[in-house]
Coordinates of C-alpha atoms in Angstrom, one line a residue:
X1 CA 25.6 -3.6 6.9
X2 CA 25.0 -6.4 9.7
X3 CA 26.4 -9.0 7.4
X4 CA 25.0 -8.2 4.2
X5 CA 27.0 -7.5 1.4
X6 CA 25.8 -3.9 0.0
X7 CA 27.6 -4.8 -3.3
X8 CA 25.4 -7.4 -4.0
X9 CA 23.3 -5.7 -6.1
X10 CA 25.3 -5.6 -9.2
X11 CA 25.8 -9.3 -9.1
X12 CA 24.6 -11.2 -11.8
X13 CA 23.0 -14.7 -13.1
X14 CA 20.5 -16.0 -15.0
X15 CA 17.9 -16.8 -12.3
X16 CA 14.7 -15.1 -12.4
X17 CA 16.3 -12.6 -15.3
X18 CA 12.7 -10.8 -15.8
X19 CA 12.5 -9.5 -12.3
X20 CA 16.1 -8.4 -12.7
X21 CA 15.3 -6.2 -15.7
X22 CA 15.9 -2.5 -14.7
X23 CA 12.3 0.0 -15.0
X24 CA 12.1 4.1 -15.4
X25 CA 8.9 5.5 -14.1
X26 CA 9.3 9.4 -14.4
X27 CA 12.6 10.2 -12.2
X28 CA 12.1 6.9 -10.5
X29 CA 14.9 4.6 -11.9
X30 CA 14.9 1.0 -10.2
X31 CA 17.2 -1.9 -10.9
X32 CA 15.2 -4.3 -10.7
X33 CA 11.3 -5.1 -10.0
X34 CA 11.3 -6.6 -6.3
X35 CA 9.4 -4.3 -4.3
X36 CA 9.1 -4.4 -0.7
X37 CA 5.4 -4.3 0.2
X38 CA 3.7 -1.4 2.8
X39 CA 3.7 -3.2 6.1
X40 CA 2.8 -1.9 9.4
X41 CA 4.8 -2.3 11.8
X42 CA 3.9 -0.1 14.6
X43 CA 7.2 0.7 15.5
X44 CA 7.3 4.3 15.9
X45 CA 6.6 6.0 19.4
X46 CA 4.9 8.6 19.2
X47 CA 5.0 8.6 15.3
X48 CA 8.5 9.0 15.5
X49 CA 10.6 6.9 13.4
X50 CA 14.0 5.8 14.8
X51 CA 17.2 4.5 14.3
X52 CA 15.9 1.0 14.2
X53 CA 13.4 1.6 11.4
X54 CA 16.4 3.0 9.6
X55 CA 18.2 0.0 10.0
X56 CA 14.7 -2.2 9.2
X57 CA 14.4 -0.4 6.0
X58 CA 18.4 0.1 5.0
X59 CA 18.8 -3.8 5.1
X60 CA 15.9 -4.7 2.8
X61 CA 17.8 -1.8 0.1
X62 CA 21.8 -3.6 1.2
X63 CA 19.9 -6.6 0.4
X64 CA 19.4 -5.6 -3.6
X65 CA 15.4 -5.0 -3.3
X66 CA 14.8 -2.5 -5.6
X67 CA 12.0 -0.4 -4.4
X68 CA 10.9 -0.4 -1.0
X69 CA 7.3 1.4 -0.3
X70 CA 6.7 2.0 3.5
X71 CA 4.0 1.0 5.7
X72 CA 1.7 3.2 6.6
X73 CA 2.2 6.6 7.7
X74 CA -0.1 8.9 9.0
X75 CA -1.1 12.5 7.5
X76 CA -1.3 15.7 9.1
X77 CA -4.8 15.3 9.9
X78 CA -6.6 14.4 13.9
X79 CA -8.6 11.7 12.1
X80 CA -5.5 9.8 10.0
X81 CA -4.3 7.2 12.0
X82 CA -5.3 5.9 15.6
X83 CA -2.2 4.0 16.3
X84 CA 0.2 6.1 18.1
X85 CA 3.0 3.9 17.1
X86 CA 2.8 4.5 13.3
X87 CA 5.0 7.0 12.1
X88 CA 3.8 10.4 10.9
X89 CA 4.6 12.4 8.2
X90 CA 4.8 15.7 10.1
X91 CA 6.2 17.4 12.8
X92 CA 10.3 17.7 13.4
X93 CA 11.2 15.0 15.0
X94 CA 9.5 12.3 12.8
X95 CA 10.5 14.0 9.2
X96 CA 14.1 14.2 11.0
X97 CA 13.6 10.2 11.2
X98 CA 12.1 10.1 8.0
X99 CA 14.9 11.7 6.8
X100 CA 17.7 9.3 8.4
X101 CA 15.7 6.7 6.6
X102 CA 16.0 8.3 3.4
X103 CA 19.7 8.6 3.5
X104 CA 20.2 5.5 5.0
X105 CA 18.3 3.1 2.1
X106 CA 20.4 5.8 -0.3
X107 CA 23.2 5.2 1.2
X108 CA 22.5 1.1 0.3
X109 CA 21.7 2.2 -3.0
X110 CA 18.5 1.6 -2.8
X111 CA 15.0 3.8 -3.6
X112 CA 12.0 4.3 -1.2
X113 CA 8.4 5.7 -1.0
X114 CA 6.4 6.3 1.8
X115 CA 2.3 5.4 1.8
X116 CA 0.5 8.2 3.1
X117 CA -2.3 6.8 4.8
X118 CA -5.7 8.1 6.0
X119 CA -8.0 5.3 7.9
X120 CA -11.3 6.7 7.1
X121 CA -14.0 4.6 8.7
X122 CA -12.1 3.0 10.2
X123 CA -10.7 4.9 13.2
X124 CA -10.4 2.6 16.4
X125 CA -9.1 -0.6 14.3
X126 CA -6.1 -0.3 15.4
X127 CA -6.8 0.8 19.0
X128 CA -9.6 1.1 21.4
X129 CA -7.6 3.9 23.1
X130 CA -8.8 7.0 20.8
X131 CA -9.9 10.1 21.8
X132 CA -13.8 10.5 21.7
X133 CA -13.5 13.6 20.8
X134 CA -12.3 12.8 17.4
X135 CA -15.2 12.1 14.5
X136 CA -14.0 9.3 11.8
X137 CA -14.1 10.7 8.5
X138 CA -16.6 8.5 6.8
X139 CA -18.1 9.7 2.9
X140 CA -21.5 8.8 4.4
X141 CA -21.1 8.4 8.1
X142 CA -21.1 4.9 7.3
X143 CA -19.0 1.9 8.5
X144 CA -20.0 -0.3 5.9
X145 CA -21.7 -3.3 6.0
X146 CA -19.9 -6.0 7.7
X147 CA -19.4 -9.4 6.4
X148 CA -16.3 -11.5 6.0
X149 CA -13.7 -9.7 8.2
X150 CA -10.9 -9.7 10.5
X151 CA -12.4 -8.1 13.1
X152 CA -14.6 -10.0 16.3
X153 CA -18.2 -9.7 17.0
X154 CA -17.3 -7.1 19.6
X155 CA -14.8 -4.5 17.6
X156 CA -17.9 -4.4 14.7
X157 CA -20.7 -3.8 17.2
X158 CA -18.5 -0.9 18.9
X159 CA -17.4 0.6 15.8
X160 CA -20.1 0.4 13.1
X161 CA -22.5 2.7 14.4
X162 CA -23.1 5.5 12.1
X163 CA -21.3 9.1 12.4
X164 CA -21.7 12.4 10.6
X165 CA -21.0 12.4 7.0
X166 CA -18.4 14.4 6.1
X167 CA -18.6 18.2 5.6
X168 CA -16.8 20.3 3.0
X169 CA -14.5 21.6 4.8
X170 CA -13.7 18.2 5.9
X171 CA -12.9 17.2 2.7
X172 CA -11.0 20.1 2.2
X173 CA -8.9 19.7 5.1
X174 CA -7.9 16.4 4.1
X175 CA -6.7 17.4 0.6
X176 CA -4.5 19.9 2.6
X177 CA -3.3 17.4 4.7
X178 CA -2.4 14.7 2.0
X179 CA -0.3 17.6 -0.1
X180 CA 1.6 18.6 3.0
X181 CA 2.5 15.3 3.9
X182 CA 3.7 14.6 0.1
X183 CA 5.0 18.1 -0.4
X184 CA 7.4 17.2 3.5
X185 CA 8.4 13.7 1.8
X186 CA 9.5 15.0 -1.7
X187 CA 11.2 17.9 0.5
X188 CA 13.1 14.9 2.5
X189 CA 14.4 13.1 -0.6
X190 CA 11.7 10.4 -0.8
X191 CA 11.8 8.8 -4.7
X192 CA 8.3 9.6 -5.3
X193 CA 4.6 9.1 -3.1
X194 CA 2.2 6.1 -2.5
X195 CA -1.4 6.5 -1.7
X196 CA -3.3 3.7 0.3
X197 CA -6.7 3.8 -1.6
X198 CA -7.8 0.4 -0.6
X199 CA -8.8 -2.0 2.2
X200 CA -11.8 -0.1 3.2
X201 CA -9.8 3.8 4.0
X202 CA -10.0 6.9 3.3
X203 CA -10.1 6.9 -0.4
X204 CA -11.5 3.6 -1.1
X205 CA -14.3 4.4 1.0
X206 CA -15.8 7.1 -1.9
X207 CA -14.6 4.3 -3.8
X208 CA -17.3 1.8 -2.2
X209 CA -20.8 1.8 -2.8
X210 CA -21.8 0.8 0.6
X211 CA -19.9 3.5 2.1
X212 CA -20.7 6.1 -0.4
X213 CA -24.2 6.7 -0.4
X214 CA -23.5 10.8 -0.9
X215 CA -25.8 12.3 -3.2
X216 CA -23.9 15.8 -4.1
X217 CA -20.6 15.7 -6.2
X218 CA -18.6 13.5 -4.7
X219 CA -21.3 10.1 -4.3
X220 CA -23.6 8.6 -7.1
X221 CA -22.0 6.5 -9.8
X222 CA -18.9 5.3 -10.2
X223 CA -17.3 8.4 -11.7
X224 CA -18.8 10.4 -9.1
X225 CA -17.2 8.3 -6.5
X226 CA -14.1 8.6 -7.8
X227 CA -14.1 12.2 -8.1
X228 CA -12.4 12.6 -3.8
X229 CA -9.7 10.5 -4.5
X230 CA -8.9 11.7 -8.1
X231 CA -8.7 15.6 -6.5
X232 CA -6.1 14.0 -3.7
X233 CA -4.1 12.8 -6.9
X234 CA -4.2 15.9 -8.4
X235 CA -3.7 18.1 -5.9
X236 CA -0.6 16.0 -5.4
X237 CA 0.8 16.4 -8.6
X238 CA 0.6 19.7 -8.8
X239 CA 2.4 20.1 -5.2
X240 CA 5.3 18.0 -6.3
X241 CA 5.7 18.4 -9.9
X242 CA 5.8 16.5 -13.2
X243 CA 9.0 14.0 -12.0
X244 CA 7.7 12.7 -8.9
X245 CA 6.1 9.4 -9.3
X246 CA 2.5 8.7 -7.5
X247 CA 1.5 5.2 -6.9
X248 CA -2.0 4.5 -5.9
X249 CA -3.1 1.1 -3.8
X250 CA -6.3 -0.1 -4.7
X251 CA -8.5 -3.0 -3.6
X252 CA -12.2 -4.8 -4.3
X253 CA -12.1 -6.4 -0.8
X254 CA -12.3 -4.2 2.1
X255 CA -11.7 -4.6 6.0
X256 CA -15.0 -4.5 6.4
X257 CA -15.8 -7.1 4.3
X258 CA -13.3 -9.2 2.5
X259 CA -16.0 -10.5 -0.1
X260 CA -16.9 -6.7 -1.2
X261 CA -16.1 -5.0 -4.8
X262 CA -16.0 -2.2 -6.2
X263 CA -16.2 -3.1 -9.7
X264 CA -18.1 -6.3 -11.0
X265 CA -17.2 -5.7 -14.5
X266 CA -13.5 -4.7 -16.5
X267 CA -16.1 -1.7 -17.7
X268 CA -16.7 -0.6 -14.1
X269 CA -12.9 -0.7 -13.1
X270 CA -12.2 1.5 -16.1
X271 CA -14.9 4.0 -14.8
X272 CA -12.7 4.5 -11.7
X273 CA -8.9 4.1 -12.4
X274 CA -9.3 5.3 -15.7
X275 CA -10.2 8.9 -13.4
X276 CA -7.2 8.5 -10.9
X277 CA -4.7 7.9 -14.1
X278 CA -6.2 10.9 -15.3
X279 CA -5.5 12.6 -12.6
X280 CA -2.0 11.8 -12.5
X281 CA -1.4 8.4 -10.9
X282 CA 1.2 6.7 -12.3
X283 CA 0.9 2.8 -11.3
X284 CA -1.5 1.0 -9.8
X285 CA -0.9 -1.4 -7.1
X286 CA -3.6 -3.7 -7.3
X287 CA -4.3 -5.4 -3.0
X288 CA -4.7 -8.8 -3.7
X289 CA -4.6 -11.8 -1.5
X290 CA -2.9 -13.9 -4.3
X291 CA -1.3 -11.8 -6.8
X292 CA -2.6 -14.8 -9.5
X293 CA -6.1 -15.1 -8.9
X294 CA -8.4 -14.0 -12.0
X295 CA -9.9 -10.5 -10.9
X296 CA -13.4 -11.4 -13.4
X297 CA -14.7 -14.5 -14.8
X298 CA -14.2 -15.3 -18.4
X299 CA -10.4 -14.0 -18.4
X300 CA -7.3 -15.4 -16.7
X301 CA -6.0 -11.4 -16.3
X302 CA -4.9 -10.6 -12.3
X303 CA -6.0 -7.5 -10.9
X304 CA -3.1 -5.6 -11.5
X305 CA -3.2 -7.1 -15.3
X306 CA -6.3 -5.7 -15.4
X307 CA -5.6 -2.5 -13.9
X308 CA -2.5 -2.0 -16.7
X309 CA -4.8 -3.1 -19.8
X310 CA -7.2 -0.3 -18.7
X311 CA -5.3 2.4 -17.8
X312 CA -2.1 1.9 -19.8
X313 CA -0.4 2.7 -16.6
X314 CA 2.2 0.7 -14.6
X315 CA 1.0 -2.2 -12.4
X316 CA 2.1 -3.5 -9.6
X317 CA 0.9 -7.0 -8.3
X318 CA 1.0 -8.5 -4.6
X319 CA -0.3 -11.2 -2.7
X320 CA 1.1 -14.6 -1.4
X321 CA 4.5 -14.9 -3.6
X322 CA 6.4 -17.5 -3.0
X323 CA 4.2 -19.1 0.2
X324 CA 1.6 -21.0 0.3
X325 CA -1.0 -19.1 2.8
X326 CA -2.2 -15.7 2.2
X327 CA -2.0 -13.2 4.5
X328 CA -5.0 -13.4 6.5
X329 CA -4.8 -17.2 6.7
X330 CA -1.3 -17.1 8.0
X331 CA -1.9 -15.0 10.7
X332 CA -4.7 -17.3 12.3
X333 CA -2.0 -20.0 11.4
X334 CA 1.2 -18.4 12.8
X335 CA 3.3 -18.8 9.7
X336 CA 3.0 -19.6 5.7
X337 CA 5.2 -22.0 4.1
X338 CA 7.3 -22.0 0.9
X339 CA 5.5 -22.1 -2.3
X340 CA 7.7 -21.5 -5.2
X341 CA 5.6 -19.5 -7.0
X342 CA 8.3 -17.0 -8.1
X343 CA 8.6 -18.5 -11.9
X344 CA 4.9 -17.5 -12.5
X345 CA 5.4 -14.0 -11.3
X346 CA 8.4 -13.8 -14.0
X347 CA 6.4 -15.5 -16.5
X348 CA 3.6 -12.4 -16.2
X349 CA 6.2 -9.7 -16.0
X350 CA 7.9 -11.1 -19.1
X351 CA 4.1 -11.0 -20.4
X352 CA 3.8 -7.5 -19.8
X353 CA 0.7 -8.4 -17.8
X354 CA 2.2 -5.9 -14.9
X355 CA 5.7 -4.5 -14.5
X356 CA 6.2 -4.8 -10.6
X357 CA 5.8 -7.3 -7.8
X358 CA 5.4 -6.1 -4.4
X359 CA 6.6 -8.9 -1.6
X360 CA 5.5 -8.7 1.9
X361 CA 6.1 -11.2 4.3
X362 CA 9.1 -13.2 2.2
X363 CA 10.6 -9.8 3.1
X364 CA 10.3 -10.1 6.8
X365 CA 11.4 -13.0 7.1
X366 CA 14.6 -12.2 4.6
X367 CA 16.1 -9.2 4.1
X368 CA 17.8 -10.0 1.4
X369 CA 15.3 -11.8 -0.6
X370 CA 16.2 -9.9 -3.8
X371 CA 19.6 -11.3 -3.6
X372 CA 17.7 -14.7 -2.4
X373 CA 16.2 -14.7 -5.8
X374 CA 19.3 -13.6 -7.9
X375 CA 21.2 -16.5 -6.6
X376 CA 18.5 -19.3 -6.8
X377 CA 19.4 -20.0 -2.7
X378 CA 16.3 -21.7 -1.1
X379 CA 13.4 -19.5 0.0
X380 CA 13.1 -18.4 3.8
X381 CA 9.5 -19.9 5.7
X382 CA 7.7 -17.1 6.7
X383 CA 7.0 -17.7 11.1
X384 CA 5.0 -14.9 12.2
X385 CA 6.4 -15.3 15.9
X386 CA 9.8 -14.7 14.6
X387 CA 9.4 -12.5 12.0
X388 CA 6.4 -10.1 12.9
X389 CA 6.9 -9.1 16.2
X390 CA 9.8 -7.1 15.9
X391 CA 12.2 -5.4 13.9
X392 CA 14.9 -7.0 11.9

């Protein structure tokens, strides 16, 4: 389809042969470990997603990536998502889209995912056209305190004032909301469900000190602010069953503040993924800006290495392969160029520091990167002009 050969997926060499290597994560069976990373791409009106977004997705799968996880999409919930162009996981016409996408990226032999996302605090990043009538479900009522982020002067000052904590009903409703819309996508054919737990959301905010401040159950220490998002785990899984897989996205910076943590010590990480493992999450894709950096001093270990040792669950790194600006510095830049980095991501697969590595941006700007990489062919620049702004 549109000049890629779907067959290339069984070809073989010798390049890169770790990331080639096939993996089995309850029904989940993936040829290789090249995994398209969640991107928005606000490309759905009115939530719905269309046939381009089929096509979008069905390339990256024709071009032998072997797991592609979707960006964003919004839950059944008034508070989820204030972009009206990010698909939804409800509602007829976008699970009849959803489900075009799904047998499309089958049809390429591919497997795909979709990331259920809730924005939390922050409702009104993503537009300043939301309906006041909606409250942002903060733990606290909190923003968080800003420091290093994305956002200007203006968008902090209008958004960071404090709201009502959340209720618990609220939470309640959002647990419903989260096993609908992964209860809808394992209905559709979907290969298994990803949470977005980091960045500064929904779950990462009871994650976050500075946004959890709750006093009752669900805020104190670090296991008591991992209890919401370890009941959305396991409310899940036991909606969809024992062979769905559930992958969780976790982060220690935050939208809010890029230099924030959640954990300052391996011991503190364990505390909080060591409760969402236990309630049924099955890897961990560890939000990094450079899938290499050491995640604590004294210990070479990435995030997602980390994330593996303590849990004994998959990993999944991300972060800058194979260019040499993250993601953040790119944009103010306008594009990244080639780093070939790609021989150290083997090198800690073949480690068995983490099992899976999750490429964003090398995957806009080529759809076939995984057959990029099989062959040894040069890698693509990334050019946000040309390969952001629209589908491809």
């Amino acid at each position: 389809m549109e000049g890629i050969q779907e067959s290339s997926r069984t070809t073989t060499t010798d390049n890169h042969a770790a990331l080639f290597r096939p993996l089995t994560v309850r029904s989940l069976e993936l040829a290789n470990r090249i995994v398209m990373s969640p991107m928005t791409r606000s490309a759905s009106p009115g939530g719905v997603p269309g046939p381009d977004v089929a096509r979008y997705y069905r390339r990256r799968a024709a071009g032998g990536t072997g797991l592609i996880v979707t960006e964003g999409v919004a839950i059944d919930h008034p508070a989820a998502v204030d972009n009206r162009r990010v698909p939804r996981m409800f509602g007829a016409e976008a699970l009849a889209g959803w489900r075009t996408v799904v047998d499309e990226v089958h049809a390429a032999g591919g497997r795909i995912i979709p990331q259920l996302w809730h924005v939390g605090p922050l409702w009104g990043a993503m537009s300043t056209n939301v309906d006041p009538a909606v409250t942002p479900m903060r733990p606290s009522g909190r923003w968080g305190t800003a420091g290093t982020t994305s956002y200007s002067g203006e968008y902090v000052a209008r958004a960071a004032p404090p709201t009502r904590p959340m209720t618990d009903n609220d939470l309640a409703d959002v647990i419903s909301a989260y096993v609908r819309a992964a209860v809808a996508a394992t209905e559709l054919g979907f290969d298994g469900i990803a949470l977005h737990g980091g960045h500064g959301y929904l779950l990462d905010s009871f994650l976050w000190h500075d946004t959890n401040t709750r006093a009752d159950r669900w805020g104190g220490d670090l296991l008591a602010r991992s209890r919401f998002p370890a009941a959305v785990v396991a409310a899940i899984r036991e909606a969809v069953g024992a062979d769905m897989p559930i992958f969780f996205r976790f982060s220690q910076h935050k939208q809010q503040d890029y230099t924030a943590r959640i954990a300052e010590t391996p011991d503190e990480l364990e505390v909080l993924l060591g409760a969402l493992a236990d309630a049924g999450v099955d890897v961990f894709d560890a939000s990094i800006r450079r899938f290499d950096i050491p995640a604590f001093p004294g210990s070479e270990l990435s995030l997602a290495g980390w994330a593996k040792k303590l849990t004994g669950a998959h990993a999944m790194a991300v972060g800058s392969v194979g260019l040499g600006k993250p993601l953040r510095d790119s944009r103010a830049a306008g594009a990244a160029p080639v780093v070939d980095n790609v021989a150290e991501v083997e090198r800690r697969i073949e480690s068995g520091e983490f099992d899976l590595i999750a490429i964003g941006r090398l995957h806009l700007a080529d759809p076939a990167l995984a057959t990029t990489l099989r062959t040894g062919a040069p890698l693509t620049p990334f050019d946000r002009a040309v390969h952001e702004g629209t589908l491809h």
